[in-house]
PDB file of C-alpha atoms in Angstrom:
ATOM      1  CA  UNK A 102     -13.548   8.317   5.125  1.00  0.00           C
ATOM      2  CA  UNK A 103     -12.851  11.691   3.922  1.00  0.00           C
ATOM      3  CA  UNK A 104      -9.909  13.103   3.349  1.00  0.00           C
ATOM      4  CA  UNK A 105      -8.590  15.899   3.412  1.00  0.00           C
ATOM      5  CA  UNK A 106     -10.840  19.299   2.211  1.00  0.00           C
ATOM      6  CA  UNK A 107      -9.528  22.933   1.014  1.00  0.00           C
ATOM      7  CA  UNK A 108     -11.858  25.759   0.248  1.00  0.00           C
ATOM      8  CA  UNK A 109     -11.956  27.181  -2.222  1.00  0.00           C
ATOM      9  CA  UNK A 110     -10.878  25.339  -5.040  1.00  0.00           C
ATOM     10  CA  UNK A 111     -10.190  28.196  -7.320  1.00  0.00           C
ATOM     11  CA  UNK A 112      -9.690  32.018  -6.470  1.00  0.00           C
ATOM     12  CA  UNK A 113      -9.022  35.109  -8.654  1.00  0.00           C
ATOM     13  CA  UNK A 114      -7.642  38.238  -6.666  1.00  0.00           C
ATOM     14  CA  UNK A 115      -5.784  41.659  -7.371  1.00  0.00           C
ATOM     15  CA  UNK A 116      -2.717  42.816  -6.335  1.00  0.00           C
ATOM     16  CA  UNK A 117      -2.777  44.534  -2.888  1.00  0.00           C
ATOM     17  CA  UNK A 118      -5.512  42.379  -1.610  1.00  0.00           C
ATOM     18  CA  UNK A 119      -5.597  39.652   0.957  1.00  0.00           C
ATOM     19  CA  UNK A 120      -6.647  36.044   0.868  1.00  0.00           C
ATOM     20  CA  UNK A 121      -7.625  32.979   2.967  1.00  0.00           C
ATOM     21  CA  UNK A 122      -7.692  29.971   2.562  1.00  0.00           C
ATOM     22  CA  UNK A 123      -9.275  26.935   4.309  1.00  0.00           C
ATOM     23  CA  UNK A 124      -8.086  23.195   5.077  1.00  0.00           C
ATOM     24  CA  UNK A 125     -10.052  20.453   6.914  1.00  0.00           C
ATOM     25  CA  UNK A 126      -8.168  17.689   7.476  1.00  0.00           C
ATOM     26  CA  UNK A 127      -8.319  13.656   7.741  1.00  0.00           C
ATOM     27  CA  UNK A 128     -10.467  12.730  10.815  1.00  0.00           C
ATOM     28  CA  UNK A 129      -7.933  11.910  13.735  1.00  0.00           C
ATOM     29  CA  UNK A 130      -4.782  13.852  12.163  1.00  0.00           C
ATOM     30  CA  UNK A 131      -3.544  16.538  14.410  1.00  0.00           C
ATOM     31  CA  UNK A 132      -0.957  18.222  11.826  1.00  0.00           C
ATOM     32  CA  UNK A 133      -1.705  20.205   8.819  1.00  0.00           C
ATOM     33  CA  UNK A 134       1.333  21.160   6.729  1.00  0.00           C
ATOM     34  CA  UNK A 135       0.678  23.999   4.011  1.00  0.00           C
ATOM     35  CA  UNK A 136       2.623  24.241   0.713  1.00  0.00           C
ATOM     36  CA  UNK A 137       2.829  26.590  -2.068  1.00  0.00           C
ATOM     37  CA  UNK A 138       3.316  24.691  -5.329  1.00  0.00           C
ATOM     38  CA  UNK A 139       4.288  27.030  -8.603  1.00  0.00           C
ATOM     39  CA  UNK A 140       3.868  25.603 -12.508  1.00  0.00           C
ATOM     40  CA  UNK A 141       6.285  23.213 -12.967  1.00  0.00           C
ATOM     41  CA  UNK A 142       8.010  22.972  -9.715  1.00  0.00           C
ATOM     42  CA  UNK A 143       7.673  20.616  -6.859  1.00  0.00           C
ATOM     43  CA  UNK A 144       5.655  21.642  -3.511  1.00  0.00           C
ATOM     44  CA  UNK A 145       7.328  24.284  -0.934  1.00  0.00           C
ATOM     45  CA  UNK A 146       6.590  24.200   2.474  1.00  0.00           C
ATOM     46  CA  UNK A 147       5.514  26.772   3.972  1.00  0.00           C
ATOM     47  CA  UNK A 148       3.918  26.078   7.318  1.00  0.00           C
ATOM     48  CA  UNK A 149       3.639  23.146   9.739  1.00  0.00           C
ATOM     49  CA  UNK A 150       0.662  23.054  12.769  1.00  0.00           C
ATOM     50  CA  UNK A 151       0.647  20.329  15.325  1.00  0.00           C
ATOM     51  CA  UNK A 152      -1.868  20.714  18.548  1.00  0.00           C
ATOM     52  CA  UNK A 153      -2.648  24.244  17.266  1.00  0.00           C
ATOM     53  CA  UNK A 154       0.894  25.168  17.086  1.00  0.00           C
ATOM     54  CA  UNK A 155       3.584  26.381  15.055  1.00  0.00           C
ATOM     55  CA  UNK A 156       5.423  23.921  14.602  1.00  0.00           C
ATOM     56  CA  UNK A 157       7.761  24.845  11.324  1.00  0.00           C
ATOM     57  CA  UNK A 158       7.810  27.370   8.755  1.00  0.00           C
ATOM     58  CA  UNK A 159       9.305  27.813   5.286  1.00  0.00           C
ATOM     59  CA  UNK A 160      11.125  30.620   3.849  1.00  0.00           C
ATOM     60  CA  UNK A 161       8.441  33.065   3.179  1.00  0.00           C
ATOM     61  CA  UNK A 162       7.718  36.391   4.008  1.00  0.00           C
ATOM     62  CA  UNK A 163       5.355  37.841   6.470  1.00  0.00           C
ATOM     63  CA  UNK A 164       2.666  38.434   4.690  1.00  0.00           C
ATOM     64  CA  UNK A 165       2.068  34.341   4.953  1.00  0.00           C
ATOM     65  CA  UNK A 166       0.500  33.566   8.067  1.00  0.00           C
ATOM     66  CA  UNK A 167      -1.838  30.383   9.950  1.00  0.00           C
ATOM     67  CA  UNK A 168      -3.587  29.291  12.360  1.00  0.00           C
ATOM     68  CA  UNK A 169      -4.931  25.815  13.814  1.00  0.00           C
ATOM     69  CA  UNK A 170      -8.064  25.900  15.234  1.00  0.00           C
ATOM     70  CA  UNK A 171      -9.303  23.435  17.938  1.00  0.00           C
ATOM     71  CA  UNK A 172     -10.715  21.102  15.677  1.00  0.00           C
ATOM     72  CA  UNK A 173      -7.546  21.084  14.126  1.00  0.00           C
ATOM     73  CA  UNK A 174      -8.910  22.557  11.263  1.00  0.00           C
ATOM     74  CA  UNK A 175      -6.536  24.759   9.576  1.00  0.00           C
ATOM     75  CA  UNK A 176      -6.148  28.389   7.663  1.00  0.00           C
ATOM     76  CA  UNK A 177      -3.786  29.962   5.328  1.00  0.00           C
ATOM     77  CA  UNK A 178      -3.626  33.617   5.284  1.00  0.00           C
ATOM     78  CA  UNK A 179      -1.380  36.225   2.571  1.00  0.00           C
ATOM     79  CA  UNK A 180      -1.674  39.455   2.927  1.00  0.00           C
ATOM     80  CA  UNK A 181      -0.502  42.347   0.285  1.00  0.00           C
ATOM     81  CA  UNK A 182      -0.644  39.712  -2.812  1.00  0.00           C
ATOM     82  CA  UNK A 183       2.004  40.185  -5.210  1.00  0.00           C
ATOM     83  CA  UNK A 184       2.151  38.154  -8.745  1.00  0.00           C
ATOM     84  CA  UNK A 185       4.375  35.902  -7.648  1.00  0.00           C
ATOM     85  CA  UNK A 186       1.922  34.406  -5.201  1.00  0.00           C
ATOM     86  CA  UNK A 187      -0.101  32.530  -8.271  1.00  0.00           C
ATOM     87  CA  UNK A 188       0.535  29.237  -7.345  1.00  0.00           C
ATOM     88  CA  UNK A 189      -1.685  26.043  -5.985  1.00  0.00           C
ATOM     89  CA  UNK A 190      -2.025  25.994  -2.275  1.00  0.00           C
ATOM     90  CA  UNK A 191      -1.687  22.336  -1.044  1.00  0.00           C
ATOM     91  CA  UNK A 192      -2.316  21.231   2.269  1.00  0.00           C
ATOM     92  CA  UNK A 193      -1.751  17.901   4.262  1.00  0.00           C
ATOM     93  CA  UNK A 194      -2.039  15.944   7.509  1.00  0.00           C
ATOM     94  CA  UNK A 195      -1.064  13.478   8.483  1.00  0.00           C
ATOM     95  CA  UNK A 196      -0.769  11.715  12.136  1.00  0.00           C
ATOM     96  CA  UNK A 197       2.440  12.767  14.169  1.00  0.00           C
ATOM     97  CA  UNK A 198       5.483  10.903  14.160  1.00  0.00           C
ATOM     98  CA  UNK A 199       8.788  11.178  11.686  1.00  0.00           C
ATOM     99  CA  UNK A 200       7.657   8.625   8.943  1.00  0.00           C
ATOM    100  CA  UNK A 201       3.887   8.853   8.719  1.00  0.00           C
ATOM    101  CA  UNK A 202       3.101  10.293   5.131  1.00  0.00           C
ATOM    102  CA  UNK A 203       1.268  13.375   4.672  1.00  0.00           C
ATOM    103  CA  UNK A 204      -2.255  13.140   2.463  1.00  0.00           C
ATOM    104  CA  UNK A 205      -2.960  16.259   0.342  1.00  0.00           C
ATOM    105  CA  UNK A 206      -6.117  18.028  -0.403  1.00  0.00           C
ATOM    106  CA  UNK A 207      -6.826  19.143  -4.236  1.00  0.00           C
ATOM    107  CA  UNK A 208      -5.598  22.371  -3.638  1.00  0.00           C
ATOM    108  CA  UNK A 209      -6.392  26.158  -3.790  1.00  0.00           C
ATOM    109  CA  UNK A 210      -5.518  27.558  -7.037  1.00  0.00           C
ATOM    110  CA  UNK A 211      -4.650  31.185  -6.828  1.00  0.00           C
ATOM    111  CA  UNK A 212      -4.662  33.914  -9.112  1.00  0.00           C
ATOM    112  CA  UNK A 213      -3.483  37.182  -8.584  1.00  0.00           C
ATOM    113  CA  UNK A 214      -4.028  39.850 -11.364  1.00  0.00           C
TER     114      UNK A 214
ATOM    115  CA  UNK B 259      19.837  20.996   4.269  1.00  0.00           C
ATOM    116  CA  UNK B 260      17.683  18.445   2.734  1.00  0.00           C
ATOM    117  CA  UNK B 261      17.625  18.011  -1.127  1.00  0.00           C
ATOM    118  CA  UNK B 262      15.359  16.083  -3.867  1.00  0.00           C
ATOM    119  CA  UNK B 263      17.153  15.562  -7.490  1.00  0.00           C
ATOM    120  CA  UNK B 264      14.861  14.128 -10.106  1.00  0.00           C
ATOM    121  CA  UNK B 265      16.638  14.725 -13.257  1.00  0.00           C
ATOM    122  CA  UNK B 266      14.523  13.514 -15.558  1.00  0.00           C
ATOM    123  CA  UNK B 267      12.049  16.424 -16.563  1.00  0.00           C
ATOM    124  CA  UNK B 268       9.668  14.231 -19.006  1.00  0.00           C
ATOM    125  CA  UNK B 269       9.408  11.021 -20.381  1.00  0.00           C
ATOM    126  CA  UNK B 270       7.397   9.282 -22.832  1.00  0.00           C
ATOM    127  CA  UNK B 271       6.584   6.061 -23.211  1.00  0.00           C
ATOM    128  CA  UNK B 272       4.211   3.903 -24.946  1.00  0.00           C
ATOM    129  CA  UNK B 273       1.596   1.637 -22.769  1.00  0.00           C
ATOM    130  CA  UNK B 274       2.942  -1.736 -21.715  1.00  0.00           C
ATOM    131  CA  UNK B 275       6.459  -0.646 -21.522  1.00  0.00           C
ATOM    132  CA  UNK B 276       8.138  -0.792 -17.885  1.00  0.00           C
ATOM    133  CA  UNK B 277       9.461   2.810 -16.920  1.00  0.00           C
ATOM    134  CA  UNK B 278      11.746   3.718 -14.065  1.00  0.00           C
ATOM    135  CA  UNK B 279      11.640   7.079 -12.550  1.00  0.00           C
ATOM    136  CA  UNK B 280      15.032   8.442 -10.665  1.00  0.00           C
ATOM    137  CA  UNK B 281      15.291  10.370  -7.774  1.00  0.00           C
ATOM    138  CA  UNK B 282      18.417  11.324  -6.086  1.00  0.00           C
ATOM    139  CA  UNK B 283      19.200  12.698  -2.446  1.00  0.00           C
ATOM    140  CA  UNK B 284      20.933  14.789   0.098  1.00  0.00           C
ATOM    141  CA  UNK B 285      20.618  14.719   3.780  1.00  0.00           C
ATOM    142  CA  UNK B 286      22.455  15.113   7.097  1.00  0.00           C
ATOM    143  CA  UNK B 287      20.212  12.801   9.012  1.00  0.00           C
ATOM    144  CA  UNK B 288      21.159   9.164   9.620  1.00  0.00           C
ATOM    145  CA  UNK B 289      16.851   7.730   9.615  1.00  0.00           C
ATOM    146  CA  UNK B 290      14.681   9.894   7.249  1.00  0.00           C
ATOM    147  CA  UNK B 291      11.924   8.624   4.959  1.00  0.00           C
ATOM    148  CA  UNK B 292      11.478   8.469   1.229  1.00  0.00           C
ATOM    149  CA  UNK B 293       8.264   8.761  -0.491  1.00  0.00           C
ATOM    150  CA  UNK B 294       7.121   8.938  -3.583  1.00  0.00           C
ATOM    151  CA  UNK B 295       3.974  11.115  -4.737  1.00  0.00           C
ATOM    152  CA  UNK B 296       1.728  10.855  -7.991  1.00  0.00           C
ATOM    153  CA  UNK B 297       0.152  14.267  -9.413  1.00  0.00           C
ATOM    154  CA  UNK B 298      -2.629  13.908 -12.167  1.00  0.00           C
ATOM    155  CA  UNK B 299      -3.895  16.935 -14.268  1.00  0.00           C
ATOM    156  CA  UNK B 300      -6.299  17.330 -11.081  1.00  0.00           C
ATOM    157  CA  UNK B 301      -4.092  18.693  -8.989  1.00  0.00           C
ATOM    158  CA  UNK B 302      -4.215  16.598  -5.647  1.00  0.00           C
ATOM    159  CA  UNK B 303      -0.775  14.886  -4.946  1.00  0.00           C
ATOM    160  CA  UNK B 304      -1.125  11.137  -4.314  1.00  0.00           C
ATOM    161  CA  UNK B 305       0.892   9.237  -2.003  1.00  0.00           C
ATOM    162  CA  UNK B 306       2.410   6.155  -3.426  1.00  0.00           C
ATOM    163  CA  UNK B 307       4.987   4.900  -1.402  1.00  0.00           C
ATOM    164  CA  UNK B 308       7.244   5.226   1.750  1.00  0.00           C
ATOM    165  CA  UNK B 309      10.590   3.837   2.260  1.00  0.00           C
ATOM    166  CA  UNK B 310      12.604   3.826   5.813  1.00  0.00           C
ATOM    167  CA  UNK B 311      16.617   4.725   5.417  1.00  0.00           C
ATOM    168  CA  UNK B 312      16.746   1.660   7.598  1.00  0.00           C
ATOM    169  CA  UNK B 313      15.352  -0.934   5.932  1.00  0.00           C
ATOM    170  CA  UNK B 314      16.836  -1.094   2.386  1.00  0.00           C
ATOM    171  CA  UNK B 315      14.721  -3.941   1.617  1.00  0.00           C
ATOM    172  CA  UNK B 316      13.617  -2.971  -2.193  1.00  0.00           C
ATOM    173  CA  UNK B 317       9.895  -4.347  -2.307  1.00  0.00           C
ATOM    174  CA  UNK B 318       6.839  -4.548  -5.286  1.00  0.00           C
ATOM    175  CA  UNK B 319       3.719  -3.558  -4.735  1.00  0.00           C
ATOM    176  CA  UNK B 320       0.743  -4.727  -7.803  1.00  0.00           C
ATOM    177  CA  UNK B 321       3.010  -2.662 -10.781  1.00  0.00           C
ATOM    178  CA  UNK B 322       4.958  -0.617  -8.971  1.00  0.00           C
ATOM    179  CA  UNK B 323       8.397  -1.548  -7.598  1.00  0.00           C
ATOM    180  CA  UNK B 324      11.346   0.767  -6.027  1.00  0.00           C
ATOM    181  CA  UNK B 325      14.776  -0.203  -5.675  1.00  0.00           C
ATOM    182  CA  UNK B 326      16.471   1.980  -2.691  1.00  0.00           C
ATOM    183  CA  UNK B 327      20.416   2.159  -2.676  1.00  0.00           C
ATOM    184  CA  UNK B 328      21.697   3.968   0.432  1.00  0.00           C
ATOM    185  CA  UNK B 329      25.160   3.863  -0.999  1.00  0.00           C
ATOM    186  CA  UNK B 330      24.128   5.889  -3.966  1.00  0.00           C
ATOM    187  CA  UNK B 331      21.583   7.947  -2.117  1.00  0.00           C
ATOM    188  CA  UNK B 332      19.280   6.941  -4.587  1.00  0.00           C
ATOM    189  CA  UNK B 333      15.418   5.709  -4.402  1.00  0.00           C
ATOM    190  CA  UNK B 334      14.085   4.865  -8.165  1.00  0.00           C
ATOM    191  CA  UNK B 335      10.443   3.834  -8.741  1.00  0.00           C
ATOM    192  CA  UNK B 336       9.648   1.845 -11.274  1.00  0.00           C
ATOM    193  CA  UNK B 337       5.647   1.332 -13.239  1.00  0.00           C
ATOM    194  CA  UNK B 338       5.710  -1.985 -15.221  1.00  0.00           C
ATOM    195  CA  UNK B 339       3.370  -2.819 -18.069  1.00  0.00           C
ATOM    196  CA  UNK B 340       2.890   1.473 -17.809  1.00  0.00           C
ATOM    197  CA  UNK B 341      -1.524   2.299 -18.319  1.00  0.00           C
ATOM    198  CA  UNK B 342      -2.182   5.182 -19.919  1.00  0.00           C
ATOM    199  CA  UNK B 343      -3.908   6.281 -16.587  1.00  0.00           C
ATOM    200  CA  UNK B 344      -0.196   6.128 -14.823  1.00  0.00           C
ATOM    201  CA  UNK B 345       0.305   9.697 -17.322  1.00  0.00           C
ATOM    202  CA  UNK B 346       0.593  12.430 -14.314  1.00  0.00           C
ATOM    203  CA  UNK B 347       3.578  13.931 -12.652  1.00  0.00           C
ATOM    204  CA  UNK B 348       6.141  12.356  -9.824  1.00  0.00           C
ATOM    205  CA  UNK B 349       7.349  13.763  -6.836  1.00  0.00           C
ATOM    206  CA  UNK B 350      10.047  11.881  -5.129  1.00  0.00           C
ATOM    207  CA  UNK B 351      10.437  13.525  -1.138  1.00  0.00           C
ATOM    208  CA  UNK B 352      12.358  13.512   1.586  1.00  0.00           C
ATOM    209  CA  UNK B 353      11.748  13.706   5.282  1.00  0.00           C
ATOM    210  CA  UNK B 354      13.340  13.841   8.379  1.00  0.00           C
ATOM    211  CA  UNK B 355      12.826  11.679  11.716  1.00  0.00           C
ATOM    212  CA  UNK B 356      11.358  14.407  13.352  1.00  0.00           C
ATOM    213  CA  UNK B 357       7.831  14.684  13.737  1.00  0.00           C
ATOM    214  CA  UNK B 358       8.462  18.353  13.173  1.00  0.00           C
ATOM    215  CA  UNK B 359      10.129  17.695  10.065  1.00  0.00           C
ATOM    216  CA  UNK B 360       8.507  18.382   6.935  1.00  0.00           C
ATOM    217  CA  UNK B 361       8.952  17.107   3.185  1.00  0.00           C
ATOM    218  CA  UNK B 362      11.362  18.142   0.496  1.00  0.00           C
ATOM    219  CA  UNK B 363      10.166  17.410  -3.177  1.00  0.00           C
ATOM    220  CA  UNK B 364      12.342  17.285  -5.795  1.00  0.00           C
ATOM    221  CA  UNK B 365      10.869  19.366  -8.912  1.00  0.00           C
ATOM    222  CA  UNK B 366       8.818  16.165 -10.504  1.00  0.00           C
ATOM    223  CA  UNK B 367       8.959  14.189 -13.550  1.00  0.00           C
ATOM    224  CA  UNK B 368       6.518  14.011 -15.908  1.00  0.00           C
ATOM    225  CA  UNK B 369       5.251  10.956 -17.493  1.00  0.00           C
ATOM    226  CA  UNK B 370       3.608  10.519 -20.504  1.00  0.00           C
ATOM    227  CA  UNK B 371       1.701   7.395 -21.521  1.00  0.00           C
ATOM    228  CA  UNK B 372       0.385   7.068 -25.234  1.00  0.00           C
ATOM    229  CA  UNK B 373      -1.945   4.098 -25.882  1.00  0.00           C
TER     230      UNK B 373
END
């Protein structure tokens, strides 16, 4: 089975710009959970999705926005990059209910020049 | 709030040696879930493990063990006979009964197996 997909792996952007970035997840998970992971530190969430909606976010600004699509695909979108938003983009599903775990994707590694 | 401590920032051991990784945490909620994640050089975090707040049952699983204390709000994971392929960051999280609820990591430790 395959698990879960982000496009694209790697992307190079300037500040100013925008960016978006695309999760598919496991076959038969509903949520998709994004998270911003910086070198050396541990994931931040950022977003949860369940049945296309908003379901949590983290503390970031409004630039940081998502969506969940029907096919419960998910995007990640930033608008007005700064620095500060070079970081890998995980996401992960995962079925619903308190303990299931969440499975990540490789990532999206941003950088913003 | 909900918080991850992993203390340990790097360790380095040689293969066949047994290593235990600490994790330490905070939370308001009575049931939650522990977990532990495995990060290679690739990127993609790994799930590894999952442990109930209400079952403190500590269990072993091929090389890997944990040994959950409740009293101590601690979860440690443990690689015996450590592979040079076990050399990758760990994430110990946290995460609420909700299904809403979402996971805390603590800032990893980094493990580094020499052959």
């Amino acid at each position: 089975d395959a698990g879960v997909t982000q496009s694209p792996t790697h992307l190079i952007k300037t500040r100013g710009q925008h960016v978006t970035l695309r999760c598919s997840p496991i076959s038969g998970h509903k949520s998709v959970s994004w998270y911003q992971q910086v070198l050396g530190q541990g994931p931040q969430f950022i977003f949860q999705y369940y049945e296309k909606e908003e379901r949590g976010r983290g503390n970031f600004p409004d630039r940081f926005s998502a969506r969940q699509f029907p096919n419960y695909s998910s995007e990640l979108n930033v608008n007005a990059l700064l620095l500060g938003d070079s970081a890998l983009y995980l996401c992960a599903s995962s079925l619903y209910g308190g303990g299931k775990p969440q499975h990540f994707g490789d990532g999206t590694r941003l950088s913003i020049l | 709030a909900q918080k991850v401590t992993q203390a340990q920032t790097e360790i380095s051991v040689v293969e066949k040696e047994d290593v235990t990784l600490d994790c330490v945490y905070e939370t308001r909620d009575t049931t939650y879930y522990l977990f532990w994640y495995k990060q290679p050089p690739s990127g993609e975090l790994v799930f590894l493990i999952r442990r109930n707040s209400f079952d403190e049952q500590n269990e072993i699983s091929g090389r890997y063990s944990w040994n959950f204390q409740k009293s101590t709000s601690s979860f440690n994971f443990t690689i015996t006979a450590s592979q040079v392929v076990d050399s990758a960051v760990y994430f110990c999280a946290l995460k609420g009964n909700s299904g809403y609820s979402t996971l805390t990591f603590g800032k990893g430790t980094m493990l580094l197996v020499s052959p």
